[in-house]
Short mmCIF file of C-alpha atoms in Angstrom, two decimals:
data_model
loop_
_atom_site.label_atom_id
_atom_site.label_comp_id
_atom_site.label_asym_id
_atom_site.label_seq_id
_atom_site.Cartn_x
_atom_site.Cartn_y
_atom_site.Cartn_z
CA UNK A 1445 0.00 0.00 0.00
CA UNK A 1446 1.46 3.37 -0.99
CA UNK A 1447 2.10 5.90 1.79
CA UNK A 1448 -0.62 8.29 0.56
CA UNK A 1449 -3.11 5.41 0.59
CA UNK A 1450 -2.12 4.59 4.18
CA UNK A 1451 -2.64 8.20 5.20
CA UNK A 1452 -6.00 8.38 3.46
CA UNK A 1453 -7.04 5.15 5.14
CA UNK A 1454 -6.03 6.58 8.52
CA UNK A 1455 -7.78 9.88 7.80
CA UNK A 1456 -10.99 7.96 7.12
CA UNK A 1457 -10.91 6.78 10.74
CA UNK A 1458 -11.36 10.39 11.90
CA UNK A 1459 -12.97 12.33 9.05
CA UNK A 1460 -16.12 11.62 7.05
CA UNK A 1461 -16.05 11.13 3.29
CA UNK A 1462 -17.69 14.49 2.53
CA UNK A 1463 -14.96 16.34 4.42
CA UNK A 1464 -12.19 14.32 2.77
CA UNK A 1465 -13.71 15.23 -0.58
CA UNK A 1466 -13.92 18.88 0.49
CA UNK A 1467 -10.19 18.95 1.33
CA UNK A 1468 -9.29 17.32 -1.98
CA UNK A 1469 -11.62 19.61 -3.93
CA UNK A 1470 -10.39 22.71 -2.11
CA UNK A 1471 -6.74 21.87 -2.79
CA UNK A 1472 -7.16 20.87 -6.43
CA UNK A 1473 -9.67 23.35 -7.83
CA UNK A 1474 -8.78 26.90 -8.78
CA UNK A 1475 -12.25 28.22 -8.03
CA UNK A 1476 -13.18 29.12 -4.48
CA UNK A 1477 -15.93 27.00 -2.96
CA UNK A 1478 -17.00 28.35 0.40
CA UNK A 1479 -18.85 25.10 1.14
CA UNK A 1480 -15.52 23.23 1.04
CA UNK A 1481 -13.89 25.82 3.31
CA UNK A 1482 -16.81 25.63 5.75
CA UNK A 1483 -16.60 21.81 5.91
CA UNK A 1484 -12.85 21.98 6.52
CA UNK A 1485 -13.38 24.58 9.26
CA UNK A 1486 -15.93 22.29 10.89
CA UNK A 1487 -13.34 19.48 10.75
CA UNK A 1488 -11.00 21.81 12.69
CA UNK A 1489 -13.67 22.43 15.32
CA UNK A 1490 -15.29 25.61 14.04
CA UNK A 1491 -18.74 25.80 15.58
CA UNK A 1492 -19.65 29.49 15.70
CA UNK A 1493 -22.88 30.66 14.16
CA UNK A 1494 -22.57 31.67 10.55
CA UNK A 1495 -20.16 30.26 8.04
CA UNK A 1496 -16.40 30.32 8.43
CA UNK A 1497 -15.87 31.56 4.90
CA UNK A 1498 -18.03 34.64 5.42
CA UNK A 1499 -16.39 35.80 8.63
CA UNK A 1500 -16.13 39.55 9.05
CA UNK A 1501 -12.92 41.52 8.72
CA UNK A 1502 -12.92 42.06 12.51
CA UNK A 1503 -13.26 38.30 13.12
CA UNK A 1504 -10.40 37.69 10.69
CA UNK A 1505 -8.18 40.23 12.46
CA UNK A 1506 -8.87 38.56 15.81
CA UNK A 1507 -8.05 35.19 14.31
CA UNK A 1508 -4.76 36.44 12.86
CA UNK A 1509 -3.77 37.94 16.23
CA UNK A 1510 -4.71 34.75 18.07
CA UNK A 1511 -2.80 32.64 15.55
CA UNK A 1512 0.31 34.81 15.82
CA UNK A 1513 0.20 34.80 19.62
CA UNK A 1514 -0.33 31.03 19.89
CA UNK A 1515 2.30 30.12 17.31
CA UNK A 1516 4.77 32.57 18.81
CA UNK A 1517 4.28 31.00 22.23
CA UNK A 1518 4.58 27.50 20.80
CA UNK A 1519 7.80 28.37 18.98
CA UNK A 1520 9.28 30.14 22.00
CA UNK A 1521 8.52 27.14 24.22
CA UNK A 1522 9.96 24.62 21.76
CA UNK A 1523 13.39 23.42 22.78
CA UNK A 1524 15.69 23.28 19.78
CA UNK A 1525 19.17 22.06 19.02
CA UNK A 1526 21.89 24.69 18.93
CA UNK A 1527 21.93 24.47 15.11
CA UNK A 1528 18.24 25.48 14.96
CA UNK A 1529 18.35 28.59 17.20
CA UNK A 1530 18.82 30.84 14.16
CA UNK A 1531 15.87 29.19 12.40
CA UNK A 1532 13.74 29.69 15.51
CA UNK A 1533 14.58 33.41 15.59
CA UNK A 1534 13.98 33.69 11.84
CA UNK A 1535 10.52 32.11 12.14
CA UNK A 1536 9.58 34.46 14.98
CA UNK A 1537 10.62 37.43 12.84
CA UNK A 1538 8.73 36.17 9.80
CA UNK A 1539 5.67 35.53 11.94
CA UNK A 1540 5.83 39.08 13.31
CA UNK A 1541 6.15 40.48 9.77
CA UNK A 1542 3.28 38.40 8.35
CA UNK A 1543 0.81 41.02 7.13
CA UNK A 1544 -2.62 39.59 6.45
CA UNK A 1545 -4.35 42.87 5.71
CA UNK A 1546 -7.32 43.14 3.40
CA UNK A 1547 -6.41 42.15 -0.14
CA UNK A 1548 -3.02 40.66 0.79
CA UNK A 1549 -4.01 37.03 1.22
CA UNK A 1550 -2.57 35.93 -2.09
CA UNK A 1551 0.72 37.62 -1.17
CA UNK A 1552 0.97 35.87 2.22
CA UNK A 1553 -0.16 32.41 1.14
CA UNK A 1554 3.32 31.01 0.34
CA UNK A 1555 4.93 32.79 3.29
CA UNK A 1556 2.29 31.32 5.59
CA UNK A 1557 3.01 27.79 4.35
CA UNK A 1558 6.75 28.40 4.81
CA UNK A 1559 6.22 29.55 8.40
CA UNK A 1560 4.04 26.53 9.15
CA UNK A 1561 6.53 24.09 7.59
CA UNK A 1562 9.46 25.62 9.47
CA UNK A 1563 7.53 25.66 12.76
CA UNK A 1564 6.58 22.00 12.41
CA UNK A 1565 10.23 21.22 11.63
CA UNK A 1566 11.27 22.94 14.88
CA UNK A 1567 8.78 20.84 16.83
CA UNK A 1568 9.48 17.47 15.22
CA UNK A 1569 12.94 17.82 13.69
CA UNK A 1570 14.21 15.66 10.85
CA UNK A 1571 11.16 13.40 11.18
CA UNK A 1572 9.19 16.00 9.16
CA UNK A 1573 11.36 15.31 6.13
CA UNK A 1574 10.56 11.60 6.10
CA UNK A 1575 7.94 10.12 3.79
CA UNK A 1576 6.00 8.71 6.72
CA UNK A 1577 5.68 11.91 8.77
CA UNK A 1578 2.01 12.28 7.80
CA UNK A 1579 1.27 8.81 9.11
CA UNK A 1580 3.43 9.43 12.18
CA UNK A 1581 1.63 12.69 12.98
CA UNK A 1582 -1.78 11.01 12.65
CA UNK A 1583 -0.76 8.27 15.06
CA UNK A 1584 0.69 10.54 17.75
CA UNK A 1585 -2.02 13.22 17.56
CA UNK A 1586 -4.91 12.69 15.13
CA UNK A 1587 -6.03 16.34 15.27
CA UNK A 1588 -2.58 17.58 14.35
CA UNK A 1589 -2.20 14.82 11.77
CA UNK A 1590 -5.40 15.91 10.06
CA UNK A 1591 -4.21 19.50 10.08
CA UNK A 1592 -0.87 18.44 8.58
CA UNK A 1593 -2.68 16.39 5.93
CA UNK A 1594 -4.68 19.52 5.02
CA UNK A 1595 -1.54 21.71 4.85
CA UNK A 1596 0.33 19.15 2.74
CA UNK A 1597 -2.69 18.90 0.41
CA UNK A 1598 -2.35 22.57 -0.51
CA UNK A 1599 -0.19 23.56 -3.48
CA UNK A 1600 3.07 25.32 -2.56
CA UNK A 1601 2.17 28.19 -4.84
CA UNK A 1602 -1.46 28.81 -5.60
CA UNK A 1603 -2.82 30.51 -8.66
CA UNK A 1604 -5.98 31.26 -6.75
CA UNK A 1605 -8.11 34.29 -6.08
CA UNK A 1606 -7.39 36.42 -3.03
CA UNK A 1607 -10.58 35.05 -1.46
CA UNK A 1608 -9.53 31.43 -1.87
CA UNK A 1609 -6.04 32.20 -0.51
CA UNK A 1610 -7.77 33.93 2.42
CA UNK A 1611 -9.78 30.80 3.11
CA UNK A 1612 -6.70 28.56 2.94
CA UNK A 1613 -4.61 30.75 5.23
CA UNK A 1614 -7.43 31.38 7.70
CA UNK A 1615 -8.22 27.66 7.90
CA UNK A 1616 -4.62 26.93 8.87
CA UNK A 1617 -4.60 29.83 11.27
CA UNK A 1618 -7.87 28.77 12.84
CA UNK A 1619 -6.55 25.32 13.63
CA UNK A 1620 -3.29 26.60 15.13
CA UNK A 1621 -4.98 29.43 17.02
CA UNK A 1622 -7.18 26.87 18.75
CA UNK A 1623 -4.76 23.94 19.05
#
């Protein structure tokens, strides 16, 4: 069984078929589908009234602040090898500089994914570079494993609308702000 099949099989233990399809559709299609984003948000525990994808600018600002604060704390509390101290400081600086203002979501999409990837590397080390890290993350913490599966499903560079990039970034932020 190929590694991606193993991961999908494990994901099916925690996530219903409609949500799996929503993640795959969201990651593969250029067009924005708020229904997919709303299902993914629900998978990450979103339960507020109204839809995730139609959150107000004020709600988005609060989410960005919460994400930055939580990730900053997580990074600061992560013990790292001497060789990774510079990376840790770099991530904290990049996180501080991440500007998610109105109309900038497409600009921050790739930077956001870079920050997430580097942060996960700090937490898990070389393990993140192995082919079986997705499976490993699902086994040690299914919630985080599902989040990582979502992040790894996204294209590194998206030729998407600003709105779709907003949804992708805010979904990742939502999970980490509430993790």
